[in-house]
Amino acid sequence: MYTEADWLFYYFINTRLLYRLPMPKTREWFLITMRRFQERTTTTPVGNSDYTTVGRLVPITTVMMEVPGIKMEQL
């Protein structure tokens, strides 16, 4: 969510699908709808401590249906 990028790219290795999300529209949509999605955390070791990342489990099918302008490509 903290980006100035125009597009966000998600690539799913197993299915070889590339999703291109228009970042401003996706951010707007997510901020309005984020409470619908379950929160998850993960940690990354950094030196002698951990860095914690907090995110939401958002099905790509939901994003595809609700955010205009998303492009999907089979590679």
Short mmCIF file of C-alpha atoms in Angstrom, two decimals:
data_model
loop_
_atom_site.label_atom_id
_atom_site.label_comp_id
_atom_site.label_asym_id
_atom_site.label_seq_id
_atom_site.Cartn_x
_atom_site.Cartn_y
_atom_site.Cartn_z
CA MET A 1 0.00 0.00 0.00
CA TYR A 2 3.03 2.27 0.47
CA THR A 3 4.04 2.72 -3.12
CA GLU A 4 3.94 5.42 -5.73
CA ALA A 5 3.87 2.82 -8.52
CA ASP A 6 1.15 3.00 -11.15
CA TRP A 7 0.96 -0.80 -11.46
CA LEU A 8 1.46 -3.74 -9.09
CA PHE A 9 2.44 -7.07 -10.63
CA TYR A 10 1.63 -10.44 -9.03
CA TYR A 11 3.01 -13.60 -10.61
CA PHE A 12 1.78 -17.01 -9.51
CA ILE A 13 4.55 -19.49 -10.29
CA ASN A 14 2.49 -22.71 -10.19
CA THR A 15 -0.19 -21.49 -12.60
CA ARG A 16 2.15 -19.17 -14.55
CA LEU A 17 -0.43 -16.38 -14.33
CA LEU A 18 0.62 -12.74 -14.23
CA TYR A 19 -1.81 -10.21 -12.80
CA ARG A 20 -1.32 -6.48 -13.40
CA LEU A 21 -3.23 -4.36 -10.91
CA PRO A 22 -3.69 -0.62 -11.39
CA MET A 23 -2.28 0.52 -8.05
CA PRO A 24 -4.32 3.69 -7.38
CA LYS A 25 -7.65 1.91 -8.04
CA THR A 26 -6.53 -1.20 -6.14
CA ARG A 27 -5.45 0.86 -3.13
CA GLU A 28 -8.75 2.75 -3.07
CA TRP A 29 -10.73 -0.48 -3.25
CA PHE A 30 -8.62 -2.21 -0.61
CA LEU A 31 -8.88 0.61 1.92
CA ILE A 32 -12.68 0.50 1.65
CA THR A 33 -13.00 -3.30 1.74
CA MET A 34 -10.05 -4.56 3.82
CA ARG A 35 -12.16 -5.43 6.87
CA ARG A 36 -13.81 -8.19 4.81
CA PHE A 37 -10.54 -10.12 4.65
CA GLN A 38 -8.79 -12.10 7.35
CA GLU A 39 -5.61 -10.56 8.74
CA ARG A 40 -2.37 -12.57 8.87
CA THR A 41 1.14 -11.84 10.10
CA THR A 42 4.51 -13.29 9.20
CA THR A 43 7.99 -12.63 10.49
CA THR A 44 11.37 -12.28 8.82
CA PRO A 45 14.58 -12.70 10.80
CA VAL A 46 16.71 -9.53 10.82
CA GLY A 47 19.93 -9.80 12.78
CA ASN A 48 19.08 -10.79 16.36
CA SER A 49 15.37 -9.95 16.06
CA ASP A 50 12.41 -10.28 13.70
CA TYR A 51 10.55 -7.94 11.37
CA THR A 52 6.78 -8.50 11.40
CA THR A 53 4.65 -7.96 8.29
CA VAL A 54 0.86 -7.68 8.57
CA GLY A 55 -1.35 -8.40 5.57
CA ARG A 56 -4.77 -9.63 4.52
CA LEU A 57 -5.83 -12.80 2.71
CA VAL A 58 -7.50 -11.42 -0.42
CA PRO A 59 -8.63 -13.91 -3.09
CA ILE A 60 -7.44 -12.83 -6.54
CA THR A 61 -10.88 -13.73 -7.95
CA THR A 62 -12.48 -11.14 -5.65
CA VAL A 63 -10.00 -8.48 -6.72
CA MET A 64 -10.57 -9.34 -10.39
CA MET A 65 -14.33 -8.95 -10.04
CA GLU A 66 -14.29 -5.74 -8.01
CA VAL A 67 -11.36 -3.63 -9.26
CA PRO A 68 -11.69 -2.27 -12.81
CA GLY A 69 -8.68 -2.34 -15.10
CA ILE A 70 -6.91 -5.49 -13.84
CA LYS A 71 -5.18 -7.46 -16.58
CA MET A 72 -4.34 -11.17 -16.44
CA GLU A 73 -1.90 -12.97 -18.72
CA GLN A 74 -1.04 -16.68 -19.01
CA LEU A 75 2.73 -16.99 -19.52
#
